[in-house]
PDB file of N, CA and C in Angstrom:
ATOM      1  N   MET A   1      80.720  89.866 -67.535  1.00 78.00           N
ATOM      2  CA  MET A   1      82.004  90.370 -67.980  1.00 78.00           C
ATOM      3  C   MET A   1      81.805  91.475 -69.006  1.00 78.00           C
ATOM      4  N   LEU A   2      80.858  91.274 -69.916  1.00 78.00           N
ATOM      5  CA  LEU A   2      80.584  92.288 -70.930  1.00 78.00           C
ATOM      6  C   LEU A   2      80.028  93.551 -70.275  1.00 78.00           C
ATOM      7  N   ARG A   3      79.240  93.354 -69.232  1.00 80.00           N
ATOM      8  CA  ARG A   3      78.660  94.490 -68.529  1.00 80.00           C
ATOM      9  C   ARG A   3      79.774  95.340 -67.900  1.00 80.00           C
ATOM     10  N   PHE A   4      80.785  94.722 -67.298  1.00 75.00           N
ATOM     11  CA  PHE A   4      81.894  95.455 -66.695  1.00 75.00           C
ATOM     12  C   PHE A   4      82.700  96.211 -67.753  1.00 75.00           C
ATOM     13  N   ALA A   5      82.882  95.629 -68.916  1.00 76.00           N
ATOM     14  CA  ALA A   5      83.609  96.286 -69.999  1.00 76.00           C
ATOM     15  C   ALA A   5      82.841  97.516 -70.485  1.00 76.00           C
ATOM     16  N   ILE A   6      81.522  97.406 -70.601  1.00 81.00           N
ATOM     17  CA  ILE A   6      80.706  98.539 -71.051  1.00 81.00           C
ATOM     18  C   ILE A   6      80.734  99.654 -70.003  1.00 81.00           C
ATOM     19  N   VAL A   7      80.602  99.284 -68.732  1.00 77.00           N
ATOM     20  CA  VAL A   7      80.652 100.287 -67.655  1.00 77.00           C
ATOM     21  C   VAL A   7      82.023 100.964 -67.636  1.00 77.00           C
ATOM     22  N   ALA A   8      83.082 100.208 -67.823  1.00 79.00           N
ATOM     23  CA  ALA A   8      84.436 100.772 -67.836  1.00 79.00           C
ATOM     24  C   ALA A   8      84.607 101.728 -69.010  1.00 79.00           C
ATOM     25  N   LEU A   9      84.117 101.355 -70.202  1.00 80.00           N
ATOM     26  CA  LEU A   9      84.226 102.227 -71.373  1.00 80.00           C
ATOM     27  C   LEU A   9      83.409 103.506 -71.202  1.00 80.00           C
ATOM     28  N   VAL A  10      82.207 103.380 -70.659  1.00 79.00           N
ATOM     29  CA  VAL A  10      81.379 104.563 -70.423  1.00 79.00           C
ATOM     30  C   VAL A  10      82.046 105.485 -69.399  1.00 79.00           C
ATOM     31  N   THR A  11      82.577 104.908 -68.335  1.00 82.00           N
ATOM     32  CA  THR A  11      83.265 105.705 -67.311  1.00 82.00           C
ATOM     33  C   THR A  11      84.486 106.397 -67.903  1.00 82.00           C
ATOM     34  N   PHE A  12      85.261 105.683 -68.693  1.00 75.00           N
ATOM     35  CA  PHE A  12      86.434 106.270 -69.335  1.00 75.00           C
ATOM     36  C   PHE A  12      86.019 107.398 -70.277  1.00 75.00           C
ATOM     37  N   GLY A  13      84.937 107.202 -71.018  1.00 74.00           N
ATOM     38  CA  GLY A  13      84.436 108.252 -71.907  1.00 74.00           C
ATOM     39  C   GLY A  13      83.996 109.488 -71.141  1.00 74.00           C
ATOM     40  N   LEU A  14      83.307 109.292 -70.024  1.00 74.00           N
ATOM     41  CA  LEU A  14      82.895 110.431 -69.205  1.00 74.00           C
ATOM     42  C   LEU A  14      84.088 111.191 -68.637  1.00 74.00           C
ATOM     43  N   VAL A  15      85.101 110.457 -68.212  1.00 75.00           N
ATOM     44  CA  VAL A  15      86.313 111.102 -67.691  1.00 75.00           C
ATOM     45  C   VAL A  15      86.986 111.913 -68.787  1.00 75.00           C
ATOM     46  N   LEU A  16      87.082 111.375 -69.979  1.00 69.00           N
ATOM     47  CA  LEU A  16      87.696 112.107 -71.091  1.00 69.00           C
ATOM     48  C   LEU A  16      86.895 113.358 -71.461  1.00 69.00           C
ATOM     49  N   VAL A  17      85.586 113.222 -71.542  1.00 69.00           N
ATOM     50  CA  VAL A  17      84.742 114.372 -71.892  1.00 69.00           C
ATOM     51  C   VAL A  17      84.859 115.453 -70.820  1.00 69.00           C
ATOM     52  N   THR A  18      84.858 115.033 -69.567  1.00 70.00           N
ATOM     53  CA  THR A  18      84.977 115.997 -68.475  1.00 70.00           C
ATOM     54  C   THR A  18      86.338 116.669 -68.485  1.00 70.00           C
ATOM     55  N   ALA A  19      87.399 115.907 -68.661  1.00 67.00           N
ATOM     56  CA  ALA A  19      88.750 116.465 -68.622  1.00 67.00           C
ATOM     57  C   ALA A  19      89.019 117.380 -69.808  1.00 67.00           C
ATOM     58  N   LEU A  20      88.548 117.015 -70.962  1.00 67.00           N
ATOM     59  CA  LEU A  20      88.835 117.813 -72.165  1.00 67.00           C
ATOM     60  C   LEU A  20      87.797 118.898 -72.420  1.00 67.00           C
ATOM     61  N   GLY A  21      86.603 118.703 -71.941  1.00 67.00           N
ATOM     62  CA  GLY A  21      85.535 119.652 -72.234  1.00 67.00           C
ATOM     63  C   GLY A  21      85.419 120.798 -71.254  1.00 67.00           C
ATOM     64  N   LEU A  22      85.818 120.573 -70.016  1.00 66.00           N
ATOM     65  CA  LEU A  22      85.715 121.623 -69.010  1.00 66.00           C
ATOM     66  C   LEU A  22      87.061 122.300 -68.831  1.00 66.00           C
ATOM     67  N   HIS A  23      87.036 123.609 -68.840  1.00 64.00           N
ATOM     68  CA  HIS A  23      88.263 124.371 -68.651  1.00 64.00           C
ATOM     69  C   HIS A  23      88.294 124.890 -67.218  1.00 64.00           C
ATOM     70  N   PRO A  24      89.483 125.018 -66.634  1.00 62.00           N
ATOM     71  CA  PRO A  24      89.552 125.541 -65.271  1.00 62.00           C
ATOM     72  C   PRO A  24      89.086 126.990 -65.225  1.00 62.00           C
ATOM     73  N   ALA A  25      88.605 127.397 -64.099  1.00 62.00           N
ATOM     74  CA  ALA A  25      88.122 128.771 -63.942  1.00 62.00           C
ATOM     75  C   ALA A  25      89.277 129.748 -64.115  1.00 62.00           C
ATOM     76  N   ASN A  26      88.990 130.853 -64.731  1.00 61.00           N
ATOM     77  CA  ASN A  26      90.002 131.896 -64.876  1.00 61.00           C
ATOM     78  C   ASN A  26      90.122 132.619 -63.542  1.00 61.00           C
ATOM     79  N   ALA A  27      91.240 132.405 -62.883  1.00 58.00           N
ATOM     80  CA  ALA A  27      91.449 133.021 -61.579  1.00 58.00           C
ATOM     81  C   ALA A  27      91.768 134.496 -61.756  1.00 58.00           C
ATOM     82  N   THR A  28      91.227 135.286 -60.877  1.00 62.00           N
ATOM     83  CA  THR A  28      91.519 136.709 -60.893  1.00 62.00           C
ATOM     84  C   THR A  28      92.135 137.092 -59.559  1.00 62.00           C
ATOM     85  N   VAL A  29      93.010 138.058 -59.618  1.00 57.00           N
ATOM     86  CA  VAL A  29      93.650 138.538 -58.408  1.00 57.00           C
ATOM     87  C   VAL A  29      92.909 139.783 -57.967  1.00 57.00           C
ATOM     88  N   SER A  30      92.330 139.710 -56.796  1.00 68.00           N
ATOM     89  CA  SER A  30      91.658 140.890 -56.281  1.00 68.00           C
ATOM     90  C   SER A  30      92.697 141.811 -55.657  1.00 68.00           C
ATOM     91  N   THR A  31      92.337 143.042 -55.538  1.00 69.00           N
ATOM     92  CA  THR A  31      93.237 144.007 -54.934  1.00 69.00           C
ATOM     93  C   THR A  31      92.980 144.023 -53.429  1.00 69.00           C
ATOM     94  N   PRO A  32      93.908 143.478 -52.635  1.00 83.00           N
ATOM     95  CA  PRO A  32      93.692 143.430 -51.195  1.00 83.00           C
ATOM     96  C   PRO A  32      93.730 144.824 -50.570  1.00 83.00           C
ATOM     97  N   GLU A  33      92.762 145.070 -49.714  1.00 88.00           N
ATOM     98  CA  GLU A  33      92.707 146.320 -48.956  1.00 88.00           C
ATOM     99  C   GLU A  33      92.771 145.974 -47.473  1.00 88.00           C
ATOM    100  N   PHE A  34      93.574 146.712 -46.746  1.00 88.00           N
ATOM    101  CA  PHE A  34      93.732 146.505 -45.316  1.00 88.00           C
ATOM    102  C   PHE A  34      93.487 147.817 -44.601  1.00 88.00           C
ATOM    103  N   TYR A  35      92.752 147.740 -43.494  1.00 92.00           N
ATOM    104  CA  TYR A  35      92.534 148.904 -42.645  1.00 92.00           C
ATOM    105  C   TYR A  35      93.209 148.623 -41.316  1.00 92.00           C
ATOM    106  N   ALA A  36      94.084 149.533 -40.892  1.00 91.00           N
ATOM    107  CA  ALA A  36      94.809 149.319 -39.645  1.00 91.00           C
ATOM    108  C   ALA A  36      95.217 150.659 -39.054  1.00 91.00           C
ATOM    109  N   TRP A  37      95.409 150.640 -37.739  1.00 92.00           N
ATOM    110  CA  TRP A  37      95.927 151.818 -37.065  1.00 92.00           C
ATOM    111  C   TRP A  37      97.408 151.928 -37.370  1.00 92.00           C
ATOM    112  N   ASN A  38      97.842 153.126 -37.702  1.00 90.00           N
ATOM    113  CA  ASN A  38      99.242 153.348 -38.029  1.00 90.00           C
ATOM    114  C   ASN A  38      99.575 154.795 -37.717  1.00 90.00           C
ATOM    115  N   PHE A  39     100.839 155.117 -37.712  1.00 89.00           N
ATOM    116  CA  PHE A  39     101.251 156.496 -37.480  1.00 89.00           C
ATOM    117  C   PHE A  39     100.981 157.329 -38.731  1.00 89.00           C
ATOM    118  N   ALA A  40     100.640 158.599 -38.524  1.00 88.00           N
ATOM    119  CA  ALA A  40     100.266 159.479 -39.629  1.00 88.00           C
ATOM    120  C   ALA A  40     101.407 159.628 -40.637  1.00 88.00           C
ATOM    121  N   SER A  41     102.628 159.712 -40.152  1.00 86.00           N
ATOM    122  CA  SER A  41     103.793 159.824 -41.040  1.00 86.00           C
ATOM    123  C   SER A  41     105.020 159.361 -40.265  1.00 86.00           C
ATOM    124  N   VAL A  42     106.137 159.294 -40.943  1.00 88.00           N
ATOM    125  CA  VAL A  42     107.380 158.882 -40.303  1.00 88.00           C
ATOM    126  C   VAL A  42     107.759 159.934 -39.265  1.00 88.00           C
ATOM    127  N   GLY A  43     108.013 159.498 -38.060  1.00 88.00           N
ATOM    128  CA  GLY A  43     108.399 160.407 -36.987  1.00 88.00           C
ATOM    129  C   GLY A  43     107.225 161.006 -36.237  1.00 88.00           C
ATOM    130  N   SER A  44     106.013 160.736 -36.669  1.00 86.00           N
ATOM    131  CA  SER A  44     104.823 161.274 -36.006  1.00 86.00           C
ATOM    132  C   SER A  44     104.382 160.330 -34.896  1.00 86.00           C
ATOM    133  N   SER A  45     103.794 160.881 -33.843  1.00 86.00           N
ATOM    134  CA  SER A  45     103.267 160.041 -32.768  1.00 86.00           C
ATOM    135  C   SER A  45     101.743 159.970 -32.827  1.00 86.00           C
ATOM    136  N   GLU A  46     101.136 160.600 -33.833  1.00 89.00           N
ATOM    137  CA  GLU A  46      99.682 160.584 -33.987  1.00 89.00           C
ATOM    138  C   GLU A  46      99.239 159.290 -34.674  1.00 89.00           C
ATOM    139  N   LEU A  47      98.330 158.551 -34.027  1.00 91.00           N
ATOM    140  CA  LEU A  47      97.797 157.324 -34.610  1.00 91.00           C
ATOM    141  C   LEU A  47      96.543 157.648 -35.407  1.00 91.00           C
ATOM    142  N   VAL A  48      96.502 157.144 -36.635  1.00 93.00           N
ATOM    143  CA  VAL A  48      95.355 157.359 -37.515  1.00 93.00           C
ATOM    144  C   VAL A  48      94.965 156.031 -38.142  1.00 93.00           C
ATOM    145  N   CYS A  49      93.761 155.967 -38.683  1.00 94.00           N
ATOM    146  CA  CYS A  49      93.313 154.776 -39.410  1.00 94.00           C
ATOM    147  C   CYS A  49      93.771 154.919 -40.857  1.00 94.00           C
ATOM    148  N   LYS A  50      94.486 153.910 -41.343  1.00 94.00           N
ATOM    149  CA  LYS A  50      94.997 153.961 -42.715  1.00 94.00           C
ATOM    150  C   LYS A  50      94.456 152.792 -43.536  1.00 94.00           C
ATOM    151  N   LYS A  51      94.135 153.095 -44.773  1.00 94.00           N
ATOM    152  CA  LYS A  51      93.753 152.078 -45.753  1.00 94.00           C
ATOM    153  C   LYS A  51      94.994 151.792 -46.590  1.00 94.00           C
ATOM    154  N   THR A  52      95.418 150.541 -46.620  1.00 92.00           N
ATOM    155  CA  THR A  52      96.580 150.141 -47.408  1.00 92.00           C
ATOM    156  C   THR A  52      96.119 149.213 -48.521  1.00 92.00           C
ATOM    157  N   VAL A  53      96.522 149.533 -49.745  1.00 91.00           N
ATOM    158  CA  VAL A  53      96.144 148.745 -50.916  1.00 91.00           C
ATOM    159  C   VAL A  53      97.413 148.181 -51.544  1.00 91.00           C
ATOM    160  N   VAL A  54      97.410 146.870 -51.782  1.00 88.00           N
ATOM    161  CA  VAL A  54      98.541 146.193 -52.416  1.00 88.00           C
ATOM    162  C   VAL A  54      98.107 145.786 -53.818  1.00 88.00           C
ATOM    163  N   VAL A  55      98.784 146.339 -54.839  1.00 85.00           N
ATOM    164  CA  VAL A  55      98.428 146.089 -56.236  1.00 85.00           C
ATOM    165  C   VAL A  55      99.573 145.347 -56.921  1.00 85.00           C
ATOM    166  N   PRO A  56      99.320 144.130 -57.442  1.00 81.00           N
ATOM    167  CA  PRO A  56     100.379 143.412 -58.169  1.00 81.00           C
ATOM    168  C   PRO A  56     100.765 144.155 -59.447  1.00 81.00           C
ATOM    169  N   GLN A  57     102.039 144.151 -59.761  1.00 82.00           N
ATOM    170  CA  GLN A  57     102.553 144.802 -60.966  1.00 82.00           C
ATOM    171  C   GLN A  57     102.994 143.733 -61.966  1.00 82.00           C
ATOM    172  N   ASP A  58     103.010 144.087 -63.224  1.00 79.00           N
ATOM    173  CA  ASP A  58     103.446 143.161 -64.272  1.00 79.00           C
ATOM    174  C   ASP A  58     104.940 143.288 -64.537  1.00 79.00           C
ATOM    175  N   LEU A  59     105.696 143.535 -63.506  1.00 77.00           N
ATOM    176  CA  LEU A  59     107.142 143.666 -63.649  1.00 77.00           C
ATOM    177  C   LEU A  59     107.810 142.367 -63.240  1.00 77.00           C
ATOM    178  N   ILE A  60     108.848 142.001 -63.941  1.00 74.00           N
ATOM    179  CA  ILE A  60     109.607 140.801 -63.614  1.00 74.00           C
ATOM    180  C   ILE A  60     110.891 141.236 -62.927  1.00 74.00           C
ATOM    181  N   ILE A  61     111.138 140.664 -61.761  1.00 73.00           N
ATOM    182  CA  ILE A  61     112.353 140.980 -61.027  1.00 73.00           C
ATOM    183  C   ILE A  61     113.403 139.950 -61.434  1.00 73.00           C
ATOM    184  N   PRO A  62     114.499 140.399 -62.042  1.00 78.00           N
ATOM    185  CA  PRO A  62     115.527 139.454 -62.505  1.00 78.00           C
ATOM    186  C   PRO A  62     116.088 138.610 -61.360  1.00 78.00           C
ATOM    187  N   SER A  63     116.333 137.374 -61.661  1.00 80.00           N
ATOM    188  CA  SER A  63     116.920 136.377 -60.757  1.00 80.00           C
ATOM    189  C   SER A  63     116.196 136.296 -59.412  1.00 80.00           C
ATOM    190  N   SER A  64     114.866 136.393 -59.450  1.00 78.00           N
ATOM    191  CA  SER A  64     114.084 136.288 -58.232  1.00 78.00           C
ATOM    192  C   SER A  64     112.736 135.659 -58.554  1.00 78.00           C
ATOM    193  N   SER A  65     112.202 134.906 -57.622  1.00 78.00           N
ATOM    194  CA  SER A  65     110.875 134.323 -57.808  1.00 78.00           C
ATOM    195  C   SER A  65     109.787 135.255 -57.266  1.00 78.00           C
ATOM    196  N   MET A  66     110.179 136.411 -56.789  1.00 79.00           N
ATOM    197  CA  MET A  66     109.245 137.377 -56.223  1.00 79.00           C
ATOM    198  C   MET A  66     108.586 138.193 -57.339  1.00 79.00           C
ATOM    199  N   HIS A  67     107.385 138.703 -57.059  1.00 77.00           N
ATOM    200  CA  HIS A  67     106.671 139.560 -57.997  1.00 77.00           C
ATOM    201  C   HIS A  67     106.599 140.970 -57.425  1.00 77.00           C
ATOM    202  N   ALA A  68     106.657 141.943 -58.286  1.00 81.00           N
ATOM    203  CA  ALA A  68     106.607 143.332 -57.852  1.00 81.00           C
ATOM    204  C   ALA A  68     105.183 143.728 -57.482  1.00 81.00           C
ATOM    205  N   VAL A  69     105.062 144.564 -56.469  1.00 83.00           N
ATOM    206  CA  VAL A  69     103.774 145.095 -56.055  1.00 83.00           C
ATOM    207  C   VAL A  69     103.909 146.590 -55.803  1.00 83.00           C
ATOM    208  N   SER A  70     102.789 147.258 -55.876  1.00 88.00           N
ATOM    209  CA  SER A  70     102.723 148.666 -55.536  1.00 88.00           C
ATOM    210  C   SER A  70     101.882 148.779 -54.271  1.00 88.00           C
ATOM    211  N   ILE A  71     102.404 149.487 -53.266  1.00 90.00           N
ATOM    212  CA  ILE A  71     101.694 149.635 -52.000  1.00 90.00           C
ATOM    213  C   ILE A  71     101.327 151.100 -51.824  1.00 90.00           C
ATOM    214  N   ASN A  72     100.028 151.360 -51.698  1.00 92.00           N
ATOM    215  CA  ASN A  72      99.535 152.716 -51.514  1.00 92.00           C
ATOM    216  C   ASN A  72      98.763 152.775 -50.204  1.00 92.00           C
ATOM    217  N   SER A  73      98.934 153.863 -49.458  1.00 91.00           N
ATOM    218  CA  SER A  73      98.172 154.017 -48.219  1.00 91.00           C
ATOM    219  C   SER A  73      97.607 155.421 -48.128  1.00 91.00           C
ATOM    220  N   ALA A  74      96.476 155.515 -47.458  1.00 93.00           N
ATOM    221  CA  ALA A  74      95.816 156.804 -47.278  1.00 93.00           C
ATOM    222  C   ALA A  74      95.110 156.809 -45.925  1.00 93.00           C
ATOM    223  N   ILE A  75      95.052 157.979 -45.315  1.00 94.00           N
ATOM    224  CA  ILE A  75      94.343 158.121 -44.050  1.00 94.00           C
ATOM    225  C   ILE A  75      92.845 158.149 -44.338  1.00 94.00           C
ATOM    226  N   VAL A  76      92.085 157.332 -43.599  1.00 94.00           N
ATOM    227  CA  VAL A  76      90.638 157.253 -43.783  1.00 94.00           C
ATOM    228  C   VAL A  76      89.947 157.489 -42.437  1.00 94.00           C
ATOM    229  N   ASP A  77      88.640 157.508 -42.465  1.00 94.00           N
ATOM    230  CA  ASP A  77      87.850 157.722 -41.259  1.00 94.00           C
ATOM    231  C   ASP A  77      88.063 156.584 -40.265  1.00 94.00           C
ATOM    232  N   GLU A  78      88.008 156.919 -38.977  1.00 92.00           N
ATOM    233  CA  GLU A  78      88.263 155.929 -37.920  1.00 92.00           C
ATOM    234  C   GLU A  78      87.251 154.794 -37.896  1.00 92.00           C
ATOM    235  N   LYS A  79      86.083 154.967 -38.517  1.00 93.00           N
ATOM    236  CA  LYS A  79      85.066 153.912 -38.496  1.00 93.00           C
ATOM    237  C   LYS A  79      85.545 152.640 -39.206  1.00 93.00           C
ATOM    238  N   PHE A  80      86.488 152.765 -40.143  1.00 92.00           N
ATOM    239  CA  PHE A  80      87.004 151.595 -40.861  1.00 92.00           C
ATOM    240  C   PHE A  80      87.889 150.729 -39.955  1.00 92.00           C
ATOM    241  N   CYS A  81      88.469 151.324 -38.935  1.00 91.00           N
ATOM    242  CA  CYS A  81      89.331 150.588 -38.009  1.00 91.00           C
ATOM    243  C   CYS A  81      88.617 150.273 -36.698  1.00 91.00           C
ATOM    244  N   ALA A  82      87.306 150.396 -36.692  1.00 90.00           N
ATOM    245  CA  ALA A  82      86.544 150.199 -35.458  1.00 90.00           C
ATOM    246  C   ALA A  82      86.692 148.784 -34.895  1.00 90.00           C
ATOM    247  N   ASN A  83      86.919 147.796 -35.738  1.00 88.00           N
ATOM    248  CA  ASN A  83      87.016 146.402 -35.287  1.00 88.00           C
ATOM    249  C   ASN A  83      88.432 146.010 -34.867  1.00 88.00           C
ATOM    250  N   SER A  84      89.394 146.883 -35.067  1.00 86.00           N
ATOM    251  CA  SER A  84      90.765 146.554 -34.674  1.00 86.00           C
ATOM    252  C   SER A  84      91.157 147.350 -33.432  1.00 86.00           C
ATOM    253  N   THR A  85      92.036 146.787 -32.666  1.00 86.00           N
ATOM    254  CA  THR A  85      92.466 147.415 -31.425  1.00 86.00           C
ATOM    255  C   THR A  85      93.459 148.526 -31.717  1.00 86.00           C
ATOM    256  N   LYS A  86      93.202 149.669 -31.144  1.00 84.00           N
ATOM    257  CA  LYS A  86      94.098 150.808 -31.331  1.00 84.00           C
ATOM    258  C   LYS A  86      95.294 150.627 -30.401  1.00 84.00           C
ATOM    259  N   PRO A  87      96.519 150.637 -30.966  1.00 81.00           N
ATOM    260  CA  PRO A  87      97.703 150.434 -30.120  1.00 81.00           C
ATOM    261  C   PRO A  87      97.937 151.627 -29.187  1.00 81.00           C
ATOM    262  N   VAL A  88      98.614 151.355 -28.093  1.00 75.00           N
ATOM    263  CA  VAL A  88      98.952 152.409 -27.142  1.00 75.00           C
ATOM    264  C   VAL A  88     100.209 153.097 -27.642  1.00 75.00           C
ATOM    265  N   ASN A  89     100.153 154.422 -27.750  1.00 58.00           N
ATOM    266  CA  ASN A  89     101.361 155.127 -28.252  1.00 58.00           C
ATOM    267  C   ASN A  89     102.160 155.709 -27.144  1.00 58.00           C
TER     268      ASN A  89
END
């Protein structure tokens, strides 16, 4: 009986030390980059490879649970879209 009490106290102590001593990892948000075939511009029929970057912003949108983001795109070399299927235009 004494052995079970000692094991229980040691286990409880280890749980407390682990819970209070270890801090969760600081999560970081990476900047997602996407490469996809898209039209060169609005109204254009030319398909090009575009890099799209989504960057979270520190803006609060009133009365919404959504977060603001900034979306930037640029035309890049076709080799970046080599693994994706080019749509038929």
